[in-house]
Short mmCIF file of C-alpha atoms in Angstrom, two decimals:
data_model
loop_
_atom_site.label_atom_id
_atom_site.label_comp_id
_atom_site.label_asym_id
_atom_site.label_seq_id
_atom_site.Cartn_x
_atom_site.Cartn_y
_atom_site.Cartn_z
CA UNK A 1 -9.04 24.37 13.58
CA UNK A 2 -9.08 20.89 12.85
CA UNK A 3 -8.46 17.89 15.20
CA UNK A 4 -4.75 15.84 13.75
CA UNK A 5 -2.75 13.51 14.80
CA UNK A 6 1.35 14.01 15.33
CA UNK A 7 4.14 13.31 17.19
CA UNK A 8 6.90 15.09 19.13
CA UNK A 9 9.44 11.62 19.20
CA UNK A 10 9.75 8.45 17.41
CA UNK A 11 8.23 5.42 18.86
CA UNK A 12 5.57 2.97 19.61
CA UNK A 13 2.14 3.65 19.43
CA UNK A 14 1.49 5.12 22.52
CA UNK A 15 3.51 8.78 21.06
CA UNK A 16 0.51 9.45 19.03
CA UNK A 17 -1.64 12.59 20.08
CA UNK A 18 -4.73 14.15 18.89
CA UNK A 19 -4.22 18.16 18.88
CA UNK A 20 -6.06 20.80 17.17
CA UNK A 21 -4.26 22.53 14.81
CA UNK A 22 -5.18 25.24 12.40
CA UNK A 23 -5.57 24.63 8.86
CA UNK A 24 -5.32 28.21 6.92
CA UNK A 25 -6.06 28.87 3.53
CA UNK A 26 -4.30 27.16 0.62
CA UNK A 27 -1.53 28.76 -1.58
CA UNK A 28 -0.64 28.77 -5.20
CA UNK A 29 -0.47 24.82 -5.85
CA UNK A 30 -2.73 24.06 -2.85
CA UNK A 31 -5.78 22.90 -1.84
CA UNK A 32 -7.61 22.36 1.59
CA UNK A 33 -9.94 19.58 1.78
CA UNK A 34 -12.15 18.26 4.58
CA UNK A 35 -11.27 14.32 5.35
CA UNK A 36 -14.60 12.15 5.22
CA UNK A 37 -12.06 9.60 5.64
CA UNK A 38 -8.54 8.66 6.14
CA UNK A 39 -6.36 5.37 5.16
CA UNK A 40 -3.32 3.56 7.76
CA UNK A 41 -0.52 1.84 6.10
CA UNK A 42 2.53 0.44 7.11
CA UNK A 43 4.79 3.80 6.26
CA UNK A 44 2.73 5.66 9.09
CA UNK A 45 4.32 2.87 11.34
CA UNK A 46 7.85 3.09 9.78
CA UNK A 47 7.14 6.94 10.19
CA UNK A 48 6.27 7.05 13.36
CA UNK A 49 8.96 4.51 14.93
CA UNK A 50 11.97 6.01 13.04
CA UNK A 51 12.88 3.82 10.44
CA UNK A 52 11.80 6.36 8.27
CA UNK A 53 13.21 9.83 10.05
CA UNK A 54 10.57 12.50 9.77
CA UNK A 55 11.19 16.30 11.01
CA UNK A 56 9.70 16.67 14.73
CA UNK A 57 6.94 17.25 15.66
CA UNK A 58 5.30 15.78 12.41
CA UNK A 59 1.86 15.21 11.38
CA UNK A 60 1.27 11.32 9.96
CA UNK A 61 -0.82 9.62 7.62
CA UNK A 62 -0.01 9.31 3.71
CA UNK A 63 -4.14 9.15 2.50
CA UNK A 64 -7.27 10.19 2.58
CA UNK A 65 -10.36 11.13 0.61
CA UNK A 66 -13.01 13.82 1.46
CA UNK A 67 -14.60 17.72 -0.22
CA UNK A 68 -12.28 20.00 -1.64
CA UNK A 69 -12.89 23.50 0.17
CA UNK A 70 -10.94 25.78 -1.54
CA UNK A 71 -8.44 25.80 -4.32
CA UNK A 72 -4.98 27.87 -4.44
CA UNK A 73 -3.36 29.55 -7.57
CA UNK A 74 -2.93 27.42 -10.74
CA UNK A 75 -5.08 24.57 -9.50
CA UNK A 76 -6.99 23.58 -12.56
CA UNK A 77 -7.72 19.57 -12.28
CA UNK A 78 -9.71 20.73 -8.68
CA UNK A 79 -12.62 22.64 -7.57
CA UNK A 80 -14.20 23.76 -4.44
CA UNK A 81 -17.01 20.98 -3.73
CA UNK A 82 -14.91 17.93 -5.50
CA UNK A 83 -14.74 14.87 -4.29
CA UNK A 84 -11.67 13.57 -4.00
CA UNK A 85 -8.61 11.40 -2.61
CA UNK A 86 -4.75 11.13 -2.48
CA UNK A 87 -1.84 9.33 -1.69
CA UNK A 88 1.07 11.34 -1.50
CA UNK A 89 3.65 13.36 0.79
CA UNK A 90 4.11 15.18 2.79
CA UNK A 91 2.68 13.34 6.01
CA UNK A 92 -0.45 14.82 7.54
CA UNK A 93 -3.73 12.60 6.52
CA UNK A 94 -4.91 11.81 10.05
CA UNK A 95 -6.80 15.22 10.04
CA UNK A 96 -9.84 16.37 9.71
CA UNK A 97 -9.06 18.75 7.36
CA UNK A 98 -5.59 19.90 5.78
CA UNK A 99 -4.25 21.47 3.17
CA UNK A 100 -1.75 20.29 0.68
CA UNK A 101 -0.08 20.25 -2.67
CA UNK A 102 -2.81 19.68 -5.13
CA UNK A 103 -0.79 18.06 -7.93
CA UNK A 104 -1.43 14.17 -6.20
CA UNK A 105 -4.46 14.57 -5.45
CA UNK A 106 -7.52 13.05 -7.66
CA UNK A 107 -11.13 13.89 -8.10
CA UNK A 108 -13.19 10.60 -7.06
CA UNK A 109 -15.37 9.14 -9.09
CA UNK A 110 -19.39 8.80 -7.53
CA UNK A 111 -19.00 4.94 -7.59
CA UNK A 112 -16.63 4.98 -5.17
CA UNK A 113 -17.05 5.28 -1.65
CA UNK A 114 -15.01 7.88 0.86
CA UNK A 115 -14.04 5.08 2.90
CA UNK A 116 -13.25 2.81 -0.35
CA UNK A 117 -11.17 5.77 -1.93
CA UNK A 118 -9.09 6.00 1.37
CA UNK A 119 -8.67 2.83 1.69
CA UNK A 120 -7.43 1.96 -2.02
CA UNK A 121 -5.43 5.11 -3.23
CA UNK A 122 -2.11 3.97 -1.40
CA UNK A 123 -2.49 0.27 -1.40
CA UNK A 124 -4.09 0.60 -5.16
CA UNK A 125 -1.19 2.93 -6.22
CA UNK A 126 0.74 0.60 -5.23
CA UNK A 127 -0.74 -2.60 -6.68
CA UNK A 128 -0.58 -0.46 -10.37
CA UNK A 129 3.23 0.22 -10.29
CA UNK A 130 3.87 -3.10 -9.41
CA UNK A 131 2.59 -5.06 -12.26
CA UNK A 132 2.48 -1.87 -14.89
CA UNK A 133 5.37 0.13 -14.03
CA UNK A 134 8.13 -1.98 -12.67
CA UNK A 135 8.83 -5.02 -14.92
CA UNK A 136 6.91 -6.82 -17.51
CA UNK A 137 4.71 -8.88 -16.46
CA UNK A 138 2.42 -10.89 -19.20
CA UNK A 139 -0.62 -13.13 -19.23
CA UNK A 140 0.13 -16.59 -18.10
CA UNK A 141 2.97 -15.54 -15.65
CA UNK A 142 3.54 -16.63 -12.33
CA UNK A 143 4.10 -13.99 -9.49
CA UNK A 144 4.77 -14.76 -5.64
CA UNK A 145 3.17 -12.53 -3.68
CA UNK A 146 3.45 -11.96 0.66
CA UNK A 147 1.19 -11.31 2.61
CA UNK A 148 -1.56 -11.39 0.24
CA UNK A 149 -4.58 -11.08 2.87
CA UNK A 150 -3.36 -7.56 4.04
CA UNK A 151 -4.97 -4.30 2.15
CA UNK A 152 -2.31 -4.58 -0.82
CA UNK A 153 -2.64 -8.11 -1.06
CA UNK A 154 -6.03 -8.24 -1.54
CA UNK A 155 -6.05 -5.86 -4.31
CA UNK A 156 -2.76 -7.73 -5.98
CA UNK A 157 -4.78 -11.34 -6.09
CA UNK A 158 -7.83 -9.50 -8.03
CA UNK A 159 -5.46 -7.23 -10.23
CA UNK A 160 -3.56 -9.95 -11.12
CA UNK A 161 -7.18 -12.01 -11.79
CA UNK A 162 -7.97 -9.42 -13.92
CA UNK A 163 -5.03 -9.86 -16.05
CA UNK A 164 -4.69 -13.73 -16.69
CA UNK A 165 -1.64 -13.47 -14.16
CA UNK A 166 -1.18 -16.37 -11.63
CA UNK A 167 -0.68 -15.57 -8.51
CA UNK A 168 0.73 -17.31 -5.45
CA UNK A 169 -0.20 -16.21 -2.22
CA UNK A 170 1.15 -16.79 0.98
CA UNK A 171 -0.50 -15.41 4.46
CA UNK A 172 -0.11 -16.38 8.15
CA UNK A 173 -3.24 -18.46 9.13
CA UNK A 174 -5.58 -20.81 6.64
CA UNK A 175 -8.31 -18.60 6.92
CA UNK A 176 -6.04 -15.64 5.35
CA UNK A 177 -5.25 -17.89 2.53
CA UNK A 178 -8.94 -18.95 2.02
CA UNK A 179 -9.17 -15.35 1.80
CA UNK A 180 -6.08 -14.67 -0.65
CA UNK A 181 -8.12 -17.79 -2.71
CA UNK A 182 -11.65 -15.65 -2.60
CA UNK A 183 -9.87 -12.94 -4.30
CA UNK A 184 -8.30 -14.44 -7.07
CA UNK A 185 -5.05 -15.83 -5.94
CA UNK A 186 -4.52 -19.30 -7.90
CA UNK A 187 -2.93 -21.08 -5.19
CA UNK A 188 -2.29 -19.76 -1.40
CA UNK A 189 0.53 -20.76 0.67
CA UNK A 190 0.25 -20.77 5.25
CA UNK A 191 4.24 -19.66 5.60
CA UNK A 192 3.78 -20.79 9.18
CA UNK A 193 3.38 -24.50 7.87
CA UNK A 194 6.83 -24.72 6.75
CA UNK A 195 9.33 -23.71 4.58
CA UNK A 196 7.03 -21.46 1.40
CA UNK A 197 9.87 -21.70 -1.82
CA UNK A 198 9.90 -25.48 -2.08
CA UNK A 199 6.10 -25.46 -2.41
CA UNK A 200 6.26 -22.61 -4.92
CA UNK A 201 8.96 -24.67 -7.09
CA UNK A 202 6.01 -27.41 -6.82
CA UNK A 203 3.47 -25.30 -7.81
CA UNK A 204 5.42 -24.25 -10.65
CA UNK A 205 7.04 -27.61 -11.77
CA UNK A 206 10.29 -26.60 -10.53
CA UNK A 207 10.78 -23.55 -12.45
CA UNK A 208 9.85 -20.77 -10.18
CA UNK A 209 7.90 -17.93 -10.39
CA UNK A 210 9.11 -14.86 -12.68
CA UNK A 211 8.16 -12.00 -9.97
CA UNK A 212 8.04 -11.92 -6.03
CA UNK A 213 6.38 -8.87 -4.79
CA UNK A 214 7.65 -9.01 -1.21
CA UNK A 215 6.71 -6.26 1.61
CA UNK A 216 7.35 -8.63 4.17
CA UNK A 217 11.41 -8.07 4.16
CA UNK A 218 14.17 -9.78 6.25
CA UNK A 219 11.67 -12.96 7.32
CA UNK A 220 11.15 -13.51 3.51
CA UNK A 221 13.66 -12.53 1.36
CA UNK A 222 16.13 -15.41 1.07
CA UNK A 223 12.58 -17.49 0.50
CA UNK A 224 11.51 -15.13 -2.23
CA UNK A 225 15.31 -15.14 -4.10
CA UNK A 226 14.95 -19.33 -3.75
CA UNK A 227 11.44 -19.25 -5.38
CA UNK A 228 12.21 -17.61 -8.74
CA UNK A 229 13.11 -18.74 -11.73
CA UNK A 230 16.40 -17.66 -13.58
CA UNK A 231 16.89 -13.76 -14.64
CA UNK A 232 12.77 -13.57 -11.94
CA UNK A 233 12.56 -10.43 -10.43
CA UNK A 234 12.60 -9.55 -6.82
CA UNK A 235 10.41 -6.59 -5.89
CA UNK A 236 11.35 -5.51 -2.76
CA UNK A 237 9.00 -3.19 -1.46
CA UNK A 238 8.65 -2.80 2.29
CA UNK A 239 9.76 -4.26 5.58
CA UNK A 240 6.88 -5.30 7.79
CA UNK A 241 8.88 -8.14 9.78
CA UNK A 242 12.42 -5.88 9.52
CA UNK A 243 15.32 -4.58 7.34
CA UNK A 244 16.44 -7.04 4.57
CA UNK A 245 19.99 -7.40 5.23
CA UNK A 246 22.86 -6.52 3.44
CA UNK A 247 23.22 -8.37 0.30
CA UNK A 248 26.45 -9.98 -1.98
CA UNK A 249 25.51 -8.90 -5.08
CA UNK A 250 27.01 -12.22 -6.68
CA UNK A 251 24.04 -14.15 -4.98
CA UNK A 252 22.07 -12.74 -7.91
CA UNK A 253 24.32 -14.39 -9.90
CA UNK A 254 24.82 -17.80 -8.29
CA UNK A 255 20.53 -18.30 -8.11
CA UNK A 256 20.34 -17.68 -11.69
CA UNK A 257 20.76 -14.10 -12.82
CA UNK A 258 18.17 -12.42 -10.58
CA UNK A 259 17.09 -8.81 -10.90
CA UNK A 260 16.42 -6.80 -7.56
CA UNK A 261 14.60 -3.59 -7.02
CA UNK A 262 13.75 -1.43 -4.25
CA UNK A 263 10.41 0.43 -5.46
CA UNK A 264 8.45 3.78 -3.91
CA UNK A 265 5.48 4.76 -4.70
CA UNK A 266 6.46 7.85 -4.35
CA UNK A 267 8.85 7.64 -7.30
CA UNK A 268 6.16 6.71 -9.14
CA UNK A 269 3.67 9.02 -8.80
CA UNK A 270 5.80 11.99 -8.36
CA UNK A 271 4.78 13.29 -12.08
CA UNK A 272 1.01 14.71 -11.76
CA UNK A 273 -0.03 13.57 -15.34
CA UNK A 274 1.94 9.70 -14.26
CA UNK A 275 0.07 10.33 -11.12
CA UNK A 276 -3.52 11.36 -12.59
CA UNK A 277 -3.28 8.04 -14.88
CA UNK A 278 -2.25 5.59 -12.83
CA UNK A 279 -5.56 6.50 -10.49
CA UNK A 280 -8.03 6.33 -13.65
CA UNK A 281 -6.59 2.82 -14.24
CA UNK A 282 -7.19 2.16 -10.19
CA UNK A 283 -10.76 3.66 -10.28
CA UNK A 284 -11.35 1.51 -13.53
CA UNK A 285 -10.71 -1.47 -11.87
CA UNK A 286 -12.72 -0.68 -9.31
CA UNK A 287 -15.62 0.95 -10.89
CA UNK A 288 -15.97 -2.20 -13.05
CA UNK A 289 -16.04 -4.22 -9.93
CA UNK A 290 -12.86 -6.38 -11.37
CA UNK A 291 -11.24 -4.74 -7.78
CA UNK A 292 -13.25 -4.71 -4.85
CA UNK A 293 -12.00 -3.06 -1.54
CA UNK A 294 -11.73 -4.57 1.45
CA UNK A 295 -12.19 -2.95 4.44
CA UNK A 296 -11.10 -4.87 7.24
CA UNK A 297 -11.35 -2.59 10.05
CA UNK A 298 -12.53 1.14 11.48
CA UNK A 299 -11.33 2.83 13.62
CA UNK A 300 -12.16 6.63 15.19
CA UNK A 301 -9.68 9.29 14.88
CA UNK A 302 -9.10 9.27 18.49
CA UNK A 303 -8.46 5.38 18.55
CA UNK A 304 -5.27 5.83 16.02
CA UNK A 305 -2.86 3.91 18.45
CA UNK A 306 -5.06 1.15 18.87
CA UNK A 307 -5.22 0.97 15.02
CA UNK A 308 -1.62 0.63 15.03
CA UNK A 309 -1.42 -1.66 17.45
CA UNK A 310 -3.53 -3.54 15.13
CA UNK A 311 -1.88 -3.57 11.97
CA UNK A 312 1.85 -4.12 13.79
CA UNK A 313 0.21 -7.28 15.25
CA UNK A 314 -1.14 -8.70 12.19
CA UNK A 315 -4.46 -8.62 13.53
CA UNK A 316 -5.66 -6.87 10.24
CA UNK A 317 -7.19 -8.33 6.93
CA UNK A 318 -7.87 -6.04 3.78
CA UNK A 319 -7.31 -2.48 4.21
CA UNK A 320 -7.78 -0.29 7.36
CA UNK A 321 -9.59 3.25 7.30
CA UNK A 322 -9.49 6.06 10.32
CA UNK A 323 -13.52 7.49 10.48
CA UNK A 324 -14.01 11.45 10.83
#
Protein backbone atom coordinates (compact mmCIF):
# COMPACT_ATOMS: atom_id res chain seq x y z
CA UNK A 1 0.00 0.00 0.00
CA UNK A 2 1.21 3.29 -0.55
CA UNK A 3 -0.21 6.66 0.71
CA UNK A 4 -1.49 8.98 -2.91
CA UNK A 5 -3.16 11.68 -3.53
CA UNK A 6 -6.55 11.84 -5.94
CA UNK A 7 -9.66 13.17 -6.50
CA UNK A 8 -13.29 12.08 -6.95
CA UNK A 9 -14.46 15.84 -8.67
CA UNK A 10 -12.86 18.74 -10.23
CA UNK A 11 -12.14 21.71 -8.17
CA UNK A 12 -10.24 23.85 -5.83
CA UNK A 13 -7.80 22.69 -3.61
CA UNK A 14 -9.69 21.60 -0.89
CA UNK A 15 -10.89 18.08 -3.29
CA UNK A 16 -7.52 16.72 -2.72
CA UNK A 17 -7.30 13.50 -0.45
CA UNK A 18 -4.61 11.38 0.81
CA UNK A 19 -5.76 7.51 0.51
CA UNK A 20 -3.82 4.43 0.54
CA UNK A 21 -3.89 2.63 -2.38
CA UNK A 22 -2.15 -0.49 -3.48
CA UNK A 23 0.61 -0.46 -5.81
CA UNK A 24 1.01 -4.22 -7.36
CA UNK A 25 3.67 -5.46 -9.32
CA UNK A 26 4.69 -3.96 -12.66
CA UNK A 27 3.86 -5.46 -16.15
CA UNK A 28 5.63 -5.88 -19.39
CA UNK A 29 6.74 -2.07 -20.04
CA UNK A 30 6.51 -1.20 -16.30
CA UNK A 31 8.25 -0.35 -13.49
CA UNK A 32 7.38 0.42 -9.75
CA UNK A 33 9.48 2.87 -8.06
CA UNK A 34 9.46 4.26 -4.52
CA UNK A 35 9.10 8.35 -4.60
CA UNK A 36 12.01 10.00 -2.45
CA UNK A 37 10.41 12.91 -3.91
CA UNK A 38 7.73 14.39 -5.95
CA UNK A 39 7.48 17.77 -8.20
CA UNK A 40 3.92 20.33 -8.40
CA UNK A 41 3.37 22.16 -11.55
CA UNK A 42 0.79 24.10 -12.92
CA UNK A 43 -0.93 21.00 -15.04
CA UNK A 44 -1.72 19.30 -11.54
CA UNK A 45 -3.81 22.58 -11.02
CA UNK A 46 -5.33 22.62 -14.56
CA UNK A 47 -5.87 18.81 -13.73
CA UNK A 48 -7.38 19.05 -10.83
CA UNK A 49 -9.86 22.13 -11.55
CA UNK A 50 -11.05 20.80 -14.96
CA UNK A 51 -9.53 22.70 -17.51
CA UNK A 52 -7.81 19.75 -18.32
CA UNK A 53 -10.71 16.79 -17.95
CA UNK A 54 -9.16 13.77 -16.32
CA UNK A 55 -11.18 10.32 -15.79
CA UNK A 56 -12.67 10.29 -12.05
CA UNK A 57 -11.44 9.47 -9.48
CA UNK A 58 -7.79 10.22 -10.75
CA UNK A 59 -4.53 10.15 -9.16
CA UNK A 60 -2.38 13.68 -9.84
CA UNK A 61 1.03 14.72 -10.14
CA UNK A 62 3.12 14.56 -13.55
CA UNK A 63 6.92 13.98 -11.61
CA UNK A 64 8.90 12.54 -9.40
CA UNK A 65 12.25 10.92 -8.73
CA UNK A 66 13.04 8.03 -6.26
CA UNK A 67 14.53 3.76 -6.35
CA UNK A 68 13.36 1.64 -8.95
CA UNK A 69 11.89 -1.62 -7.16
CA UNK A 70 11.17 -3.83 -9.72
CA UNK A 71 11.23 -3.91 -13.46
CA UNK A 72 8.42 -5.48 -15.88
CA UNK A 73 9.02 -7.35 -19.26
CA UNK A 74 11.25 -5.67 -21.89
CA UNK A 75 12.53 -2.99 -19.55
CA UNK A 76 16.14 -2.73 -20.50
CA UNK A 77 17.28 1.14 -19.83
CA UNK A 78 16.07 0.25 -15.83
CA UNK A 79 17.03 -1.86 -13.01
CA UNK A 80 15.85 -2.72 -9.63
CA UNK A 81 17.95 -0.28 -7.24
CA UNK A 82 18.23 2.75 -9.99
CA UNK A 83 17.92 5.93 -9.26
CA UNK A 84 15.78 7.68 -11.17
CA UNK A 85 13.09 10.43 -12.27
CA UNK A 86 10.28 11.24 -14.82
CA UNK A 87 8.02 13.51 -16.24
CA UNK A 88 5.41 11.97 -18.07
CA UNK A 89 1.63 10.68 -18.13
CA UNK A 90 -0.40 9.25 -16.97
CA UNK A 91 -1.15 11.32 -13.66
CA UNK A 92 -0.23 9.66 -10.39
CA UNK A 93 3.25 11.24 -8.91
CA UNK A 94 1.89 12.36 -5.55
CA UNK A 95 2.58 8.76 -4.22
CA UNK A 96 4.75 7.17 -2.37
CA UNK A 97 5.29 4.60 -4.59
CA UNK A 98 3.62 3.73 -8.10
CA UNK A 99 4.09 2.00 -10.91
CA UNK A 100 4.19 3.13 -14.44
CA UNK A 101 5.24 2.91 -18.03
CA UNK A 102 8.96 2.75 -17.96
CA UNK A 103 9.70 4.20 -21.41
CA UNK A 104 9.78 8.18 -19.76
CA UNK A 105 11.37 7.48 -17.14
CA UNK A 106 15.35 8.22 -16.68
CA UNK A 107 18.06 6.84 -14.52
CA UNK A 108 19.50 9.93 -12.40
CA UNK A 109 22.71 10.77 -12.40
CA UNK A 110 24.62 10.78 -8.52
CA UNK A 111 25.15 14.61 -8.88
CA UNK A 112 21.83 15.24 -8.73
CA UNK A 113 19.72 15.40 -5.87
CA UNK A 114 16.06 13.50 -5.40
CA UNK A 115 14.56 16.67 -4.60
CA UNK A 116 16.61 18.53 -7.55
CA UNK A 117 15.58 15.68 -10.09
CA UNK A 118 11.85 16.22 -9.10
CA UNK A 119 11.97 19.44 -9.18
CA UNK A 120 13.72 19.92 -12.76
CA UNK A 121 12.47 16.94 -14.97
CA UNK A 122 9.09 18.77 -15.91
CA UNK A 123 10.11 22.34 -15.70
CA UNK A 124 13.70 21.25 -17.35
CA UNK A 125 11.86 19.22 -20.08
CA UNK A 126 10.28 21.91 -20.69
CA UNK A 127 12.94 24.63 -20.78
CA UNK A 128 14.88 22.02 -23.56
CA UNK A 129 11.95 21.89 -26.10
CA UNK A 130 11.57 25.36 -25.93
CA UNK A 131 14.78 26.70 -27.16
CA UNK A 132 15.98 23.17 -28.97
CA UNK A 133 12.93 21.73 -30.29
CA UNK A 134 10.46 24.38 -31.21
CA UNK A 135 12.07 27.13 -33.37
CA UNK A 136 15.53 28.25 -33.97
CA UNK A 137 16.82 30.12 -31.72
CA UNK A 138 20.69 31.38 -32.18
CA UNK A 139 23.34 33.15 -30.16
CA UNK A 140 22.74 36.81 -29.88
CA UNK A 141 18.86 36.53 -30.02
CA UNK A 142 16.45 38.15 -28.00
CA UNK A 143 13.62 36.05 -26.27
CA UNK A 144 10.72 37.45 -23.93
CA UNK A 145 10.12 35.34 -21.38
CA UNK A 146 6.90 35.45 -18.40
CA UNK A 147 7.09 34.78 -15.42
CA UNK A 148 10.66 34.14 -15.28
CA UNK A 149 11.02 33.80 -11.29
CA UNK A 150 8.66 30.69 -11.22
CA UNK A 151 10.42 26.99 -11.47
CA UNK A 152 10.56 27.21 -15.46
CA UNK A 153 11.65 30.58 -15.45
CA UNK A 154 14.44 30.18 -13.48
CA UNK A 155 15.82 27.44 -15.47
CA UNK A 156 14.95 29.48 -18.96
CA UNK A 157 17.19 32.73 -17.69
CA UNK A 158 20.31 30.23 -17.00
CA UNK A 159 19.63 28.01 -20.20
CA UNK A 160 19.40 30.80 -22.19
CA UNK A 161 22.86 32.23 -20.23
CA UNK A 162 24.33 29.27 -21.21
CA UNK A 163 23.73 29.80 -24.78
CA UNK A 164 24.69 33.55 -25.52
CA UNK A 165 20.75 34.08 -25.76
CA UNK A 166 19.31 37.35 -24.26
CA UNK A 167 16.71 37.09 -22.31
CA UNK A 168 14.00 39.43 -21.06
CA UNK A 169 12.29 38.70 -18.06
CA UNK A 170 9.30 39.91 -16.65
CA UNK A 171 7.89 38.83 -12.96
CA UNK A 172 5.34 40.37 -10.56
CA UNK A 173 7.34 42.12 -7.72
CA UNK A 174 11.15 43.75 -7.96
CA UNK A 175 12.48 41.24 -5.87
CA UNK A 176 11.32 38.42 -8.53
CA UNK A 177 13.08 40.33 -11.16
CA UNK A 178 16.28 40.79 -9.03
CA UNK A 179 15.87 37.19 -8.98
CA UNK A 180 15.16 36.60 -12.88
CA UNK A 181 18.62 39.08 -13.02
CA UNK A 182 20.65 36.51 -10.51
CA UNK A 183 19.97 33.85 -12.93
CA UNK A 184 21.00 35.14 -16.04
CA UNK A 185 18.19 37.11 -17.46
CA UNK A 186 19.80 40.30 -19.29
CA UNK A 187 17.20 42.66 -18.42
CA UNK A 188 13.95 42.00 -16.08
CA UNK A 189 10.74 43.67 -16.50
CA UNK A 190 7.89 44.30 -12.97
CA UNK A 191 4.57 43.81 -15.42
CA UNK A 192 2.74 45.38 -12.51
CA UNK A 193 4.64 48.76 -13.24
CA UNK A 194 2.96 49.29 -16.42
CA UNK A 195 2.41 48.33 -19.69
CA UNK A 196 5.74 45.36 -20.42
CA UNK A 197 5.90 45.52 -24.71
CA UNK A 198 6.80 49.18 -24.97
CA UNK A 199 9.75 48.59 -22.61
CA UNK A 200 10.74 45.45 -24.52
CA UNK A 201 10.66 47.53 -27.97
CA UNK A 202 13.14 49.85 -25.80
CA UNK A 203 15.20 47.29 -24.75
CA UNK A 204 15.50 46.12 -28.15
CA UNK A 205 15.75 49.47 -30.12
CA UNK A 206 12.39 49.11 -31.41
CA UNK A 207 12.71 45.91 -33.11
CA UNK A 208 11.31 43.39 -30.79
CA UNK A 209 12.28 40.30 -29.58
CA UNK A 210 12.33 37.13 -32.04
CA UNK A 211 10.64 34.59 -29.38
CA UNK A 212 8.08 35.07 -26.42
CA UNK A 213 7.83 32.03 -24.35
CA UNK A 214 4.56 32.86 -22.60
CA UNK A 215 2.80 30.45 -19.87
CA UNK A 216 1.10 33.22 -18.46
CA UNK A 217 -1.91 33.23 -21.24
CA UNK A 218 -4.94 35.59 -21.62
CA UNK A 219 -3.24 38.52 -19.16
CA UNK A 220 -0.21 38.43 -21.60
CA UNK A 221 -0.77 37.51 -24.87
CA UNK A 222 -1.77 40.63 -26.80
CA UNK A 223 1.57 42.10 -24.82
CA UNK A 224 3.69 39.24 -26.05
CA UNK A 225 2.21 39.50 -30.01
CA UNK A 226 3.07 43.61 -29.56
CA UNK A 227 6.66 42.81 -28.36
CA UNK A 228 8.03 40.83 -31.32
CA UNK A 229 9.61 41.62 -34.12
CA UNK A 230 8.26 40.75 -37.71
CA UNK A 231 7.84 36.85 -38.77
CA UNK A 232 8.96 36.48 -33.99
CA UNK A 233 7.47 33.59 -32.70
CA UNK A 234 4.86 33.26 -30.09
CA UNK A 235 5.22 30.19 -27.87
CA UNK A 236 2.24 29.71 -26.22
CA UNK A 237 2.60 27.31 -23.64
CA UNK A 238 0.26 27.42 -20.65
CA UNK A 239 -2.44 29.48 -19.02
CA UNK A 240 -1.64 30.42 -15.46
CA UNK A 241 -3.84 33.77 -15.41
CA UNK A 242 -6.65 32.00 -17.98
CA UNK A 243 -7.54 30.82 -21.54
CA UNK A 244 -6.00 32.97 -24.36
CA UNK A 245 -8.91 33.92 -26.31
CA UNK A 246 -9.96 33.19 -29.57
CA UNK A 247 -7.74 34.59 -32.12
CA UNK A 248 -8.23 36.28 -36.02
CA UNK A 249 -5.69 34.65 -37.63
CA UNK A 250 -5.03 37.88 -39.85
CA UNK A 251 -3.66 39.61 -36.61
CA UNK A 252 -0.56 37.53 -37.39
CA UNK A 253 -0.52 39.17 -40.39
CA UNK A 254 -1.28 42.81 -39.60
CA UNK A 255 1.78 42.73 -36.55
CA UNK A 256 4.18 41.58 -39.02
CA UNK A 257 3.91 37.97 -40.09
CA UNK A 258 3.95 36.29 -36.67
CA UNK A 259 4.21 32.56 -36.12
CA UNK A 260 2.07 30.98 -33.20
CA UNK A 261 2.37 27.67 -31.52
CA UNK A 262 0.70 25.83 -28.89
CA UNK A 263 3.53 23.38 -27.48
CA UNK A 264 3.23 20.04 -24.96
CA UNK A 265 5.70 18.57 -23.50
CA UNK A 266 4.15 15.72 -23.87
CA UNK A 267 4.44 15.83 -27.67
CA UNK A 268 7.79 16.10 -27.18
CA UNK A 269 8.88 13.54 -25.20
CA UNK A 270 6.47 11.00 -26.31
CA UNK A 271 9.43 9.04 -28.31
CA UNK A 272 11.63 7.18 -25.48
CA UNK A 273 15.00 7.63 -27.40
CA UNK A 274 13.64 11.85 -28.01
CA UNK A 275 12.75 11.44 -24.42
CA UNK A 276 16.11 9.72 -23.04
CA UNK A 277 18.12 12.67 -24.91
CA UNK A 278 16.50 15.52 -24.14
CA UNK A 279 17.13 14.50 -20.16
CA UNK A 280 21.05 13.87 -20.78
CA UNK A 281 21.11 17.43 -22.25
CA UNK A 282 18.97 18.57 -18.89
CA UNK A 283 21.29 16.60 -16.49
CA UNK A 284 24.31 18.16 -18.49
CA UNK A 285 23.34 21.40 -17.75
CA UNK A 286 22.91 20.72 -14.50
CA UNK A 287 25.72 18.50 -13.65
CA UNK A 288 28.04 21.23 -15.03
CA UNK A 289 26.42 23.65 -12.72
CA UNK A 290 25.53 25.99 -15.97
CA UNK A 291 21.63 25.13 -14.44
CA UNK A 292 21.12 25.25 -10.92
CA UNK A 293 17.68 24.28 -9.34
CA UNK A 294 15.80 26.23 -7.36
CA UNK A 295 13.81 25.01 -4.85
CA UNK A 296 11.53 27.45 -3.57
CA UNK A 297 9.39 25.59 -1.32
CA UNK A 298 8.53 21.98 0.57
CA UNK A 299 5.90 20.80 1.34
CA UNK A 300 4.69 17.18 3.10
CA UNK A 301 2.60 14.88 1.21
CA UNK A 302 -0.23 15.50 3.45
CA UNK A 303 0.05 19.40 3.01
CA UNK A 304 -0.64 19.04 -1.02
CA UNK A 305 -3.61 21.60 -0.91
CA UNK A 306 -1.77 24.07 0.87
CA UNK A 307 0.96 23.66 -1.84
CA UNK A 308 -1.56 24.50 -4.29
CA UNK A 309 -2.86 27.11 -2.69
CA UNK A 310 0.57 28.33 -2.96
CA UNK A 311 1.50 28.13 -6.40
CA UNK A 312 -2.28 29.44 -7.62
CA UNK A 313 -1.45 32.52 -5.48
CA UNK A 314 1.85 33.29 -6.80
CA UNK A 315 3.32 32.94 -3.56
CA UNK A 316 6.03 30.59 -5.12
CA UNK A 317 9.63 31.33 -6.51
CA UNK A 318 11.76 28.54 -8.32
CA UNK A 319 10.36 25.19 -8.35
CA UNK A 320 8.16 23.44 -5.69
CA UNK A 321 8.79 19.71 -4.46
CA UNK A 322 6.14 17.40 -2.29
CA UNK A 323 8.64 15.48 0.60
CA UNK A 324 7.97 11.58 1.24
Amino acid sequence: MARTVIIDTHGGPEVLRLVDREVGAPGPGEIRIAHRACGLNFIDVYQRDGLYKLPLPAALGMEAAGIVEAVGEGVTHLKPGDRAAYACQPPGAYAEARVMPAAQVCRLPDGISFEEGAAAMLKGLTVDYLFNRTTPIAKGDWVLFHAAAGGVGLIACQWARSEGINLIATAGSDEKCQMALEHGAAHAINYREGDFAPRVREITEGRGVHVVMDSVGKDTFEGSLDSLRPLGMMISFGAASGPVPPLNIMTLAAKGSLKITRPTIFTHIADHATCQEMAARLFGKITSRAVRIEIGQRFALADVAEAHRALEARRTTGSTVLTL
